[in-house]
Short mmCIF file of C-alpha atoms in Angstrom, two decimals:
data_model
loop_
_atom_site.label_atom_id
_atom_site.label_comp_id
_atom_site.label_asym_id
_atom_site.label_seq_id
_atom_site.Cartn_x
_atom_site.Cartn_y
_atom_site.Cartn_z
CA MET H 1 23.51 44.98 -28.35
CA THR H 2 23.35 48.50 -28.23
CA VAL H 3 24.17 49.98 -24.48
CA TYR H 4 22.30 52.90 -24.11
CA ALA H 5 23.40 55.69 -21.57
CA ILE H 6 20.59 57.78 -19.83
CA ILE H 7 21.43 61.70 -18.88
CA GLY H 8 19.11 62.68 -16.31
CA GLY H 9 18.23 66.38 -16.06
CA THR H 10 15.95 68.06 -13.33
CA GLY H 11 13.81 65.67 -11.90
CA LEU H 12 15.97 62.46 -12.77
CA THR H 13 18.99 62.58 -10.36
CA GLN H 14 18.21 58.71 -9.84
CA LEU H 15 16.67 55.73 -11.83
CA ASP H 16 14.36 53.96 -9.37
CA GLY H 17 14.42 50.42 -10.93
CA LEU H 18 18.65 50.51 -11.81
CA THR H 19 20.23 47.37 -10.41
CA ILE H 20 23.33 48.93 -9.90
CA THR H 21 26.63 47.04 -10.67
CA ALA H 22 29.19 49.68 -10.47
CA ALA H 23 29.93 53.76 -9.82
CA LEU H 24 32.47 54.53 -11.83
CA HIS H 25 34.49 57.38 -10.77
CA LEU H 26 36.35 58.48 -13.97
CA ASP H 27 38.91 61.42 -14.61
CA THR H 28 38.47 62.56 -18.16
CA PRO H 29 40.93 65.15 -19.87
CA TYR H 30 38.44 67.89 -19.47
CA GLY H 31 38.00 67.25 -15.64
CA ALA H 32 35.42 65.45 -13.29
CA PRO H 33 31.76 64.59 -14.49
CA SER H 34 28.68 65.87 -12.87
CA ALA H 35 28.53 62.65 -11.10
CA PRO H 36 29.78 59.20 -10.86
CA VAL H 37 28.64 57.00 -13.95
CA LEU H 38 26.43 54.06 -12.73
CA ARG H 39 26.38 50.96 -14.74
CA GLY H 40 23.94 48.47 -14.19
CA GLU H 41 20.40 46.85 -15.23
CA TYR H 42 17.36 48.28 -16.11
CA ALA H 43 14.29 46.70 -17.73
CA GLY H 44 16.54 43.59 -18.63
CA ARG H 45 19.19 45.26 -20.26
CA GLU H 46 22.63 47.00 -19.53
CA VAL H 47 22.70 50.75 -19.13
CA LEU H 48 24.79 53.54 -18.06
CA PHE H 49 23.20 56.62 -16.27
CA LEU H 50 24.70 59.98 -15.50
CA ALA H 51 23.10 62.95 -13.83
CA ARG H 52 23.38 65.74 -15.40
CA HIS H 53 23.09 68.22 -12.61
CA GLY H 54 24.91 65.65 -10.02
CA HIS H 55 22.96 63.91 -7.14
CA PRO H 56 21.95 65.88 -5.13
CA HIS H 57 20.84 68.30 -7.68
CA ARG H 58 23.42 71.13 -7.38
CA ILE H 59 25.28 72.15 -10.46
CA PRO H 60 23.50 74.87 -12.63
CA PRO H 61 23.12 74.25 -16.22
CA HIS H 62 25.82 76.85 -17.22
CA GLN H 63 27.84 75.24 -14.93
CA VAL H 64 27.63 71.85 -16.15
CA ASN H 65 31.07 69.75 -17.32
CA TYR H 66 29.47 68.78 -20.69
CA ARG H 67 32.55 67.91 -22.28
CA ALA H 68 33.51 65.19 -19.07
CA ASN H 69 29.98 63.84 -18.89
CA LEU H 70 30.00 63.06 -22.74
CA TRP H 71 33.78 61.84 -22.40
CA ALA H 72 32.81 59.77 -19.31
CA LEU H 73 29.77 57.89 -21.06
CA ARG H 74 31.88 57.07 -23.91
CA GLU H 75 34.52 55.55 -22.24
CA SER H 76 32.18 53.69 -19.91
CA GLY H 77 31.20 51.93 -23.22
CA ALA H 78 27.53 54.01 -24.20
CA LYS H 79 27.09 53.42 -28.03
CA ALA H 80 23.84 55.83 -27.63
CA ILE H 81 22.48 58.50 -25.70
CA ILE H 82 18.71 59.48 -24.49
CA ALA H 83 18.94 62.72 -22.81
CA VAL H 84 16.23 63.42 -20.30
CA ASN H 85 15.36 67.20 -20.18
CA ALA H 86 12.55 69.28 -18.26
CA VAL H 87 11.99 72.39 -21.15
CA GLY H 88 9.22 75.11 -20.65
CA GLY H 89 6.51 75.28 -23.52
CA ILE H 90 6.55 77.85 -26.44
CA GLN H 91 3.81 76.88 -28.74
CA ALA H 92 0.23 76.24 -27.32
CA ALA H 93 0.86 72.27 -28.39
CA MET H 94 3.40 72.16 -25.39
CA GLY H 95 1.24 72.36 -22.39
CA THR H 96 2.32 70.97 -19.36
CA GLY H 97 2.89 67.35 -19.04
CA HIS H 98 3.14 67.28 -23.09
CA PHE H 99 6.16 65.30 -24.45
CA CYS H 100 8.20 66.46 -27.10
CA LEU H 101 10.93 64.75 -29.11
CA PRO H 102 12.69 67.51 -30.90
CA HIS H 103 14.19 67.27 -34.35
CA GLN H 104 16.18 70.50 -34.76
CA ILE H 105 17.87 72.94 -32.06
CA ILE H 106 18.53 76.52 -31.72
CA ASP H 107 21.66 77.70 -29.41
CA TYR H 108 21.40 80.55 -27.44
CA THR H 109 24.13 79.84 -25.07
CA SER H 110 27.35 81.73 -24.46
CA GLY H 111 30.56 81.23 -23.23
CA ARG H 112 30.22 77.11 -22.76
CA ALA H 113 32.80 74.66 -23.66
CA HIS H 114 31.50 73.75 -26.63
CA THR H 115 33.61 71.44 -28.76
CA PHE H 116 36.21 68.45 -28.27
CA TYR H 117 38.21 70.21 -30.94
CA GLU H 118 40.33 73.06 -29.80
CA GLY H 119 43.94 73.49 -28.41
CA GLU H 120 46.93 72.35 -30.07
CA LEU H 121 45.27 70.01 -32.95
CA GLU H 122 46.86 68.86 -36.20
CA HIS H 123 43.87 69.65 -38.25
CA VAL H 124 40.71 71.41 -37.97
CA THR H 125 37.61 69.30 -38.10
CA HIS H 126 34.27 69.95 -38.87
CA VAL H 127 31.38 68.17 -37.88
CA ASP H 128 28.02 67.86 -39.68
CA PHE H 129 25.22 69.11 -37.30
CA SER H 130 22.50 69.60 -40.09
CA HIS H 131 19.98 66.96 -38.24
CA PRO H 132 21.13 67.23 -34.68
CA TYR H 133 19.01 64.30 -33.19
CA ASP H 134 19.31 60.40 -34.52
CA ALA H 135 15.97 59.71 -36.18
CA GLU H 136 16.05 55.91 -34.99
CA LEU H 137 16.41 56.64 -31.82
CA ARG H 138 13.58 59.46 -31.56
CA GLU H 139 11.64 56.61 -33.50
CA LYS H 140 12.27 54.42 -30.35
CA LEU H 141 11.12 56.85 -28.17
CA ALA H 142 8.20 57.73 -30.11
CA GLY H 143 6.89 54.17 -30.07
CA ALA H 144 7.22 53.93 -26.24
CA LEU H 145 5.46 57.25 -25.72
CA VAL H 146 2.93 55.76 -28.09
CA ALA H 147 2.51 52.44 -26.04
CA GLU H 148 2.46 54.14 -22.62
CA GLY H 149 -0.16 56.27 -24.09
CA CYS H 150 1.32 59.79 -23.73
CA ALA H 151 0.59 62.86 -25.44
CA PHE H 152 3.64 63.79 -26.88
CA SER H 153 5.02 65.83 -30.17
CA ALA H 154 7.19 63.64 -32.65
CA GLN H 155 9.19 66.80 -33.77
CA GLY H 156 9.83 70.14 -32.43
CA VAL H 157 12.67 72.86 -32.21
CA TYR H 158 14.51 73.23 -29.01
CA GLY H 159 15.90 76.65 -27.96
CA CYS H 160 18.68 76.54 -25.61
CA THR H 161 19.05 79.33 -23.17
CA GLN H 162 21.92 80.31 -21.23
CA GLY H 163 20.18 80.18 -17.75
CA PRO H 164 20.28 79.54 -14.92
CA ARG H 165 17.30 82.41 -14.71
CA LEU H 166 14.75 81.92 -16.98
CA GLU H 167 13.62 83.96 -20.02
CA THR H 168 12.03 87.13 -20.31
CA VAL H 169 8.44 87.23 -22.25
CA ALA H 170 10.58 89.63 -24.67
CA GLU H 171 13.06 86.57 -25.26
CA ILE H 172 10.50 84.04 -25.82
CA ALA H 173 8.62 86.11 -27.94
CA ARG H 174 11.81 86.41 -29.82
CA MET H 175 12.37 82.72 -29.73
CA GLU H 176 8.81 81.82 -30.94
CA ARG H 177 9.37 83.99 -33.84
CA ASP H 178 12.49 81.75 -34.50
CA GLY H 179 10.63 78.97 -34.61
CA CYS H 180 11.31 77.30 -31.19
CA ASP H 181 8.91 75.02 -29.79
CA ILE H 182 10.48 74.27 -26.50
CA VAL H 183 12.67 76.18 -24.15
CA GLY H 184 15.69 74.72 -21.68
CA MET H 185 18.79 75.35 -20.75
CA THR H 186 21.12 71.79 -21.06
CA GLY H 187 20.22 70.78 -24.89
CA MET H 188 23.25 72.58 -25.73
CA PRO H 189 26.45 71.62 -26.24
CA GLU H 190 25.75 68.53 -25.05
CA ALA H 191 24.01 67.38 -28.63
CA VAL H 192 26.89 68.54 -30.17
CA LEU H 193 29.60 66.64 -28.12
CA ALA H 194 27.61 63.58 -28.62
CA ARG H 195 27.77 64.27 -32.37
CA GLU H 196 31.58 64.67 -32.52
CA LEU H 197 31.97 61.53 -30.57
CA ALA H 198 29.86 59.40 -32.85
CA LEU H 199 27.28 58.67 -30.20
CA PRO H 200 23.53 58.80 -31.64
CA TYR H 201 21.89 61.05 -29.27
CA ALA H 202 18.17 61.89 -29.02
CA CYS H 203 16.47 64.15 -26.06
CA LEU H 204 12.89 62.95 -24.05
CA ALA H 205 11.78 66.22 -23.25
CA LEU H 206 9.09 66.75 -20.45
CA VAL H 207 6.99 70.41 -20.49
CA VAL H 208 6.98 71.48 -17.18
CA ASN H 209 5.75 74.92 -17.02
CA PRO H 210 4.24 77.03 -19.84
CA ALA H 211 7.39 79.63 -20.86
CA ALA H 212 7.25 83.43 -19.91
CA GLY H 213 4.36 85.08 -20.96
CA LYS H 214 2.31 81.80 -22.44
CA SER H 215 0.71 81.77 -19.08
CA ASN H 216 -1.29 84.45 -16.98
CA VAL H 217 0.20 83.13 -13.92
CA LEU H 218 3.84 83.43 -12.38
CA ILE H 219 6.24 80.75 -12.86
CA THR H 220 7.52 79.03 -9.95
CA MET H 221 9.77 76.14 -8.60
CA ALA H 222 6.45 75.00 -6.58
CA ALA H 223 4.77 74.33 -9.89
CA ILE H 224 7.58 73.39 -11.66
CA GLU H 225 8.20 70.22 -9.09
CA ARG H 226 4.90 69.62 -8.92
CA ALA H 227 5.00 68.84 -12.87
CA LEU H 228 8.03 67.22 -12.56
CA ASP H 229 6.93 64.30 -9.75
CA GLU H 230 3.89 63.85 -12.04
CA GLY H 231 5.70 63.14 -15.28
CA MET H 232 8.58 60.93 -13.96
CA GLY H 233 7.25 58.44 -13.50
CA ARG H 234 5.87 58.39 -17.11
CA VAL H 235 9.26 59.55 -18.27
CA LYS H 236 10.77 56.06 -16.78
CA ALA H 237 8.21 53.95 -18.01
CA VAL H 238 8.84 55.09 -21.61
CA LEU H 239 12.78 54.35 -21.03
CA ALA H 240 12.01 51.00 -19.99
CA ARG H 241 10.38 50.33 -22.82
CA VAL H 242 12.98 51.67 -24.91
CA LEU H 243 15.36 49.64 -23.10
CA ALA H 244 13.87 46.54 -23.19
CA GLY H 245 12.92 46.98 -27.06
#
C-alpha cells in the first residue's frame, strides 16, 4: 500500500484528525527539515505529514530547506507526495476559494538549493522534468474534488516566485503572458527534488487571493487568512478521500 506524505503549506501547519504514532526528528545530509515528520493514521491509512513552514508557521518560502524536507520524507518511508499550496489567482477562472491541480510549472525563483546532484559527483545526472506532476496522483485528487463538490481546474500552470514579498502588477502581467494560471512561492524546487528522488508528486493548490492587478482592492493578510480558514476544511476532506481510496 502506498504511503502518502502530505506537505502542508500556509494554513495547514497541522492535520486535524491525524492520530500520531511517532514524531520523527531526523537529521539529513542537508540539515534539519522544517519540522518533525509526523507518522500516524489518517482516514484509516498510514500517512506522513510535514509542515513546510514549520509549526508554528515561521519559515519564509525562500528559506525553507526543501532538500532536507524531501530527503526526510523519503527516509521516513514516503512513496508519494501530496503538496498543499496556497496560491494567488491569475486567470479569471482562478477566483478565491477555487482549487487547481497544476500540470505544469514555471520557476522564477533564484538562489535556492534546487538539486541533490551537486558537489563531488561520480557523474552528471539530468532528470526528465517535462511533466513535473504525477498524472495518476492528479487524477486521484480530481476524483476527490468532484466527490466533495469543490470547484476546481483539472490543470493549470503554476508560476513560482521568490517571495517573501508579493508580486507587482507588472510581474503578474508578465506571468500571465508566459501562460501562468496561478502564482505561489513554494512550488519549486520542491517538485523537482521529488522527481530526483523518484517520488510521485502532485500539488493541491487553493486560491486564497487574486494576484496583483486582478482585483480593485489591496491584497491583505487578513483577507488571505479568511480564505484559508474557509478553504482548509475542504482541503482536509479532499485529502481524507484520497487516503481512504
